[in-house]
Amino acid sequence: MSFRGLSRPNATSGMGVSDHSKKTYMELQRKKAHRYVTFKIDEKKKEVLVDKTGGPAETYDDFTASLPENDCRYAVYDYDFVTSDNCQKSKIFFIAWSPSTSKIRAKMLYATSKDRFRRELEGIHYEIQATDPTEMDLEVIRDRAN
């Protein structure tokens, strides 16, 4: 019996998190410098890096448009809303974007690295796993935040 590929490094080793990624998240969380940040895995560097950032004035549609149709990403989104008591609130969502059209290797890599990366980001209120846009629709975000 042959176990081809057993000696190769596997995806379960997890990825490191770049200092720039942590700093960019902190800018979103504390300074409200960004509405969202998307992150991608750089397999060569074995690190999670910042992919894109959205300015404070950008919308949820801008955020969803920034996610690739056929590749995985991690994202954080700062959702501002007004409560029924007329209070301004903000909740930070962590979204693991893994579209069904992405490659299996990418899905496995992002799935096995998610927990380690997620632990690096303190102050996340909600987490969403999405394989298609309807699973992270603005209505889903609103329902979770309220």
PDB file of C-alpha atoms in Angstrom, residues 16-145:
ATOM      1  CA  GLY A  16       1.402  32.735  10.625  1.00  0.00           C
ATOM      2  CA  VAL A  17      -0.161  36.179  10.773  1.00  0.00           C
ATOM      3  CA  SER A  18       1.791  39.160   9.476  1.00  0.00           C
ATOM      4  CA  ASP A  19       2.263  42.135  11.788  1.00  0.00           C
ATOM      5  CA  HIS A  20       0.719  44.304   9.079  1.00  0.00           C
ATOM      6  CA  SER A  21      -2.452  42.159   9.199  1.00  0.00           C
ATOM      7  CA  LYS A  22      -2.751  42.586  12.975  1.00  0.00           C
ATOM      8  CA  LYS A  23      -2.055  46.328  12.743  1.00  0.00           C
ATOM      9  CA  THR A  24      -4.634  46.807   9.972  1.00  0.00           C
ATOM     10  CA  TYR A  25      -7.264  44.944  12.004  1.00  0.00           C
ATOM     11  CA  MET A  26      -6.496  47.126  15.044  1.00  0.00           C
ATOM     12  CA  GLU A  27      -6.963  50.237  12.869  1.00  0.00           C
ATOM     13  CA  LEU A  28     -10.427  48.948  11.925  1.00  0.00           C
ATOM     14  CA  GLN A  29     -11.328  48.011  15.487  1.00  0.00           C
ATOM     15  CA  ARG A  30      -9.995  50.969  17.466  1.00  0.00           C
ATOM     16  CA  LYS A  31      -9.618  53.878  15.059  1.00  0.00           C
ATOM     17  CA  LYS A  32     -12.460  53.053  12.638  1.00  0.00           C
ATOM     18  CA  ALA A  33      -9.930  53.707   9.842  1.00  0.00           C
ATOM     19  CA  HIS A  34     -11.444  50.963   7.667  1.00  0.00           C
ATOM     20  CA  ARG A  35     -14.980  49.661   7.074  1.00  0.00           C
ATOM     21  CA  TYR A  36     -13.597  46.240   6.126  1.00  0.00           C
ATOM     22  CA  VAL A  37     -10.371  44.327   5.629  1.00  0.00           C
ATOM     23  CA  THR A  38      -9.965  41.207   3.511  1.00  0.00           C
ATOM     24  CA  PHE A  39      -7.088  38.818   4.114  1.00  0.00           C
ATOM     25  CA  LYS A  40      -5.500  36.167   1.911  1.00  0.00           C
ATOM     26  CA  ILE A  41      -3.088  33.345   2.574  1.00  0.00           C
ATOM     27  CA  ASP A  42       0.343  33.562   0.973  1.00  0.00           C
ATOM     28  CA  GLU A  43       1.428  29.919   0.745  1.00  0.00           C
ATOM     29  CA  LYS A  44       5.055  30.772  -0.066  1.00  0.00           C
ATOM     30  CA  LYS A  45       5.424  32.994   3.007  1.00  0.00           C
ATOM     31  CA  LYS A  46       3.093  30.747   5.052  1.00  0.00           C
ATOM     32  CA  GLU A  47       1.356  33.880   6.295  1.00  0.00           C
ATOM     33  CA  VAL A  48      -2.028  35.583   6.313  1.00  0.00           C
ATOM     34  CA  LEU A  49      -1.641  38.961   4.598  1.00  0.00           C
ATOM     35  CA  VAL A  50      -3.896  41.972   4.033  1.00  0.00           C
ATOM     36  CA  ASP A  51      -5.592  41.680   0.645  1.00  0.00           C
ATOM     37  CA  LYS A  52      -7.783  44.820   0.527  1.00  0.00           C
ATOM     38  CA  THR A  53      -9.131  47.507   2.824  1.00  0.00           C
ATOM     39  CA  GLY A  54     -12.257  49.598   2.464  1.00  0.00           C
ATOM     40  CA  GLY A  55     -12.520  53.166   3.701  1.00  0.00           C
ATOM     41  CA  PRO A  56     -14.989  54.172   6.425  1.00  0.00           C
ATOM     42  CA  ALA A  57     -17.479  55.522   3.863  1.00  0.00           C
ATOM     43  CA  GLU A  58     -17.661  52.276   1.855  1.00  0.00           C
ATOM     44  CA  THR A  59     -20.867  50.230   1.881  1.00  0.00           C
ATOM     45  CA  TYR A  60     -21.631  46.587   2.489  1.00  0.00           C
ATOM     46  CA  ASP A  61     -22.049  46.179  -1.275  1.00  0.00           C
ATOM     47  CA  ASP A  62     -18.513  47.539  -1.763  1.00  0.00           C
ATOM     48  CA  PHE A  63     -17.300  44.961   0.736  1.00  0.00           C
ATOM     49  CA  THR A  64     -19.039  41.995  -0.898  1.00  0.00           C
ATOM     50  CA  ALA A  65     -17.821  43.149  -4.336  1.00  0.00           C
ATOM     51  CA  SER A  66     -14.232  43.059  -3.023  1.00  0.00           C
ATOM     52  CA  LEU A  67     -14.435  39.295  -2.370  1.00  0.00           C
ATOM     53  CA  PRO A  68     -13.301  37.085  -5.264  1.00  0.00           C
ATOM     54  CA  GLU A  69     -15.909  34.847  -6.889  1.00  0.00           C
ATOM     55  CA  ASN A  70     -13.636  31.816  -7.167  1.00  0.00           C
ATOM     56  CA  ASP A  71     -11.177  32.057  -4.274  1.00  0.00           C
ATOM     57  CA  CYS A  72     -11.267  31.959  -0.497  1.00  0.00           C
ATOM     58  CA  ARG A  73     -10.628  34.894   1.833  1.00  0.00           C
ATOM     59  CA  TYR A  74     -10.958  35.876   5.454  1.00  0.00           C
ATOM     60  CA  ALA A  75     -12.619  39.204   6.102  1.00  0.00           C
ATOM     61  CA  VAL A  76     -13.616  41.479   8.943  1.00  0.00           C
ATOM     62  CA  TYR A  77     -16.457  43.928   8.535  1.00  0.00           C
ATOM     63  CA  ASP A  78     -17.357  46.740  10.947  1.00  0.00           C
ATOM     64  CA  TYR A  79     -21.152  46.962  10.884  1.00  0.00           C
ATOM     65  CA  ASP A  80     -22.655  50.213  12.210  1.00  0.00           C
ATOM     66  CA  PHE A  81     -26.336  50.337  13.117  1.00  0.00           C
ATOM     67  CA  VAL A  82     -28.888  52.130  15.268  1.00  0.00           C
ATOM     68  CA  THR A  83     -30.768  50.133  17.908  1.00  0.00           C
ATOM     69  CA  SER A  84     -34.494  50.384  18.602  1.00  0.00           C
ATOM     70  CA  ASP A  85     -33.540  52.653  21.532  1.00  0.00           C
ATOM     71  CA  ASN A  86     -31.894  54.999  18.999  1.00  0.00           C
ATOM     72  CA  CYS A  87     -28.352  54.148  20.131  1.00  0.00           C
ATOM     73  CA  GLN A  88     -25.483  54.071  17.645  1.00  0.00           C
ATOM     74  CA  LYS A  89     -23.713  50.677  17.838  1.00  0.00           C
ATOM     75  CA  SER A  90     -20.985  48.840  15.986  1.00  0.00           C
ATOM     76  CA  LYS A  91     -20.297  45.103  15.723  1.00  0.00           C
ATOM     77  CA  ILE A  92     -17.308  43.457  14.087  1.00  0.00           C
ATOM     78  CA  PHE A  93     -17.976  40.388  11.961  1.00  0.00           C
ATOM     79  CA  PHE A  94     -15.377  37.798  10.985  1.00  0.00           C
ATOM     80  CA  ILE A  95     -16.316  36.166   7.692  1.00  0.00           C
ATOM     81  CA  ALA A  96     -14.675  33.044   6.333  1.00  0.00           C
ATOM     82  CA  TRP A  97     -15.436  33.269   2.601  1.00  0.00           C
ATOM     83  CA  SER A  98     -15.089  29.912   0.870  1.00  0.00           C
ATOM     84  CA  PRO A  99     -17.142  29.900  -2.339  1.00  0.00           C
ATOM     85  CA  SER A 100     -18.179  26.526  -3.700  1.00  0.00           C
ATOM     86  CA  THR A 101     -16.398  27.389  -6.969  1.00  0.00           C
ATOM     87  CA  SER A 102     -12.970  27.743  -5.320  1.00  0.00           C
ATOM     88  CA  LYS A 103     -10.333  25.022  -5.537  1.00  0.00           C
ATOM     89  CA  ILE A 104     -10.483  22.229  -2.973  1.00  0.00           C
ATOM     90  CA  ARG A 105      -6.883  22.908  -1.903  1.00  0.00           C
ATOM     91  CA  ALA A 106      -7.734  26.539  -1.134  1.00  0.00           C
ATOM     92  CA  LYS A 107     -10.834  25.505   0.840  1.00  0.00           C
ATOM     93  CA  MET A 108      -8.770  23.068   2.910  1.00  0.00           C
ATOM     94  CA  LEU A 109      -5.988  25.585   3.507  1.00  0.00           C
ATOM     95  CA  TYR A 110      -8.376  28.312   4.664  1.00  0.00           C
ATOM     96  CA  ALA A 111     -10.441  25.907   6.781  1.00  0.00           C
ATOM     97  CA  THR A 112      -7.411  24.510   8.621  1.00  0.00           C
ATOM     98  CA  SER A 113      -5.829  27.933   9.206  1.00  0.00           C
ATOM     99  CA  LYS A 114      -8.993  29.776  10.274  1.00  0.00           C
ATOM    100  CA  ASP A 115      -8.975  29.088  14.024  1.00  0.00           C
ATOM    101  CA  ARG A 116      -5.392  30.172  14.524  1.00  0.00           C
ATOM    102  CA  PHE A 117      -5.942  33.368  12.533  1.00  0.00           C
ATOM    103  CA  ARG A 118      -9.274  34.088  14.223  1.00  0.00           C
ATOM    104  CA  ARG A 119      -7.638  33.859  17.674  1.00  0.00           C
ATOM    105  CA  GLU A 120      -5.231  36.647  16.689  1.00  0.00           C
ATOM    106  CA  LEU A 121      -8.138  39.064  16.209  1.00  0.00           C
ATOM    107  CA  GLU A 122      -9.506  40.145  19.570  1.00  0.00           C
ATOM    108  CA  GLY A 123     -12.850  41.890  19.741  1.00  0.00           C
ATOM    109  CA  ILE A 124     -14.741  39.972  17.054  1.00  0.00           C
ATOM    110  CA  HIS A 125     -18.448  39.876  17.908  1.00  0.00           C
ATOM    111  CA  TYR A 126     -19.777  37.388  15.356  1.00  0.00           C
ATOM    112  CA  GLU A 127     -18.403  34.815  12.954  1.00  0.00           C
ATOM    113  CA  ILE A 128     -19.942  33.737   9.656  1.00  0.00           C
ATOM    114  CA  GLN A 129     -18.910  30.896   7.364  1.00  0.00           C
ATOM    115  CA  ALA A 130     -20.111  31.652   3.837  1.00  0.00           C
ATOM    116  CA  THR A 131     -19.958  29.539   0.689  1.00  0.00           C
ATOM    117  CA  ASP A 132     -22.222  31.778  -1.373  1.00  0.00           C
ATOM    118  CA  PRO A 133     -23.279  35.443  -1.089  1.00  0.00           C
ATOM    119  CA  THR A 134     -26.722  34.663   0.384  1.00  0.00           C
ATOM    120  CA  GLU A 135     -25.093  33.231   3.531  1.00  0.00           C
ATOM    121  CA  MET A 136     -23.571  36.639   4.300  1.00  0.00           C
ATOM    122  CA  ASP A 137     -26.292  38.884   2.919  1.00  0.00           C
ATOM    123  CA  LEU A 138     -26.802  42.224   4.685  1.00  0.00           C
ATOM    124  CA  GLU A 139     -30.022  40.828   6.196  1.00  0.00           C
ATOM    125  CA  VAL A 140     -27.995  38.030   7.832  1.00  0.00           C
ATOM    126  CA  ILE A 141     -25.620  40.637   9.279  1.00  0.00           C
ATOM    127  CA  ARG A 142     -28.531  42.770  10.550  1.00  0.00           C
ATOM    128  CA  ASP A 143     -30.239  39.778  12.167  1.00  0.00           C
ATOM    129  CA  ARG A 144     -27.043  38.681  13.953  1.00  0.00           C
ATOM    130  CA  ALA A 145     -26.241  42.203  15.185  1.00  0.00           C
TER     131      ALA A 145
END
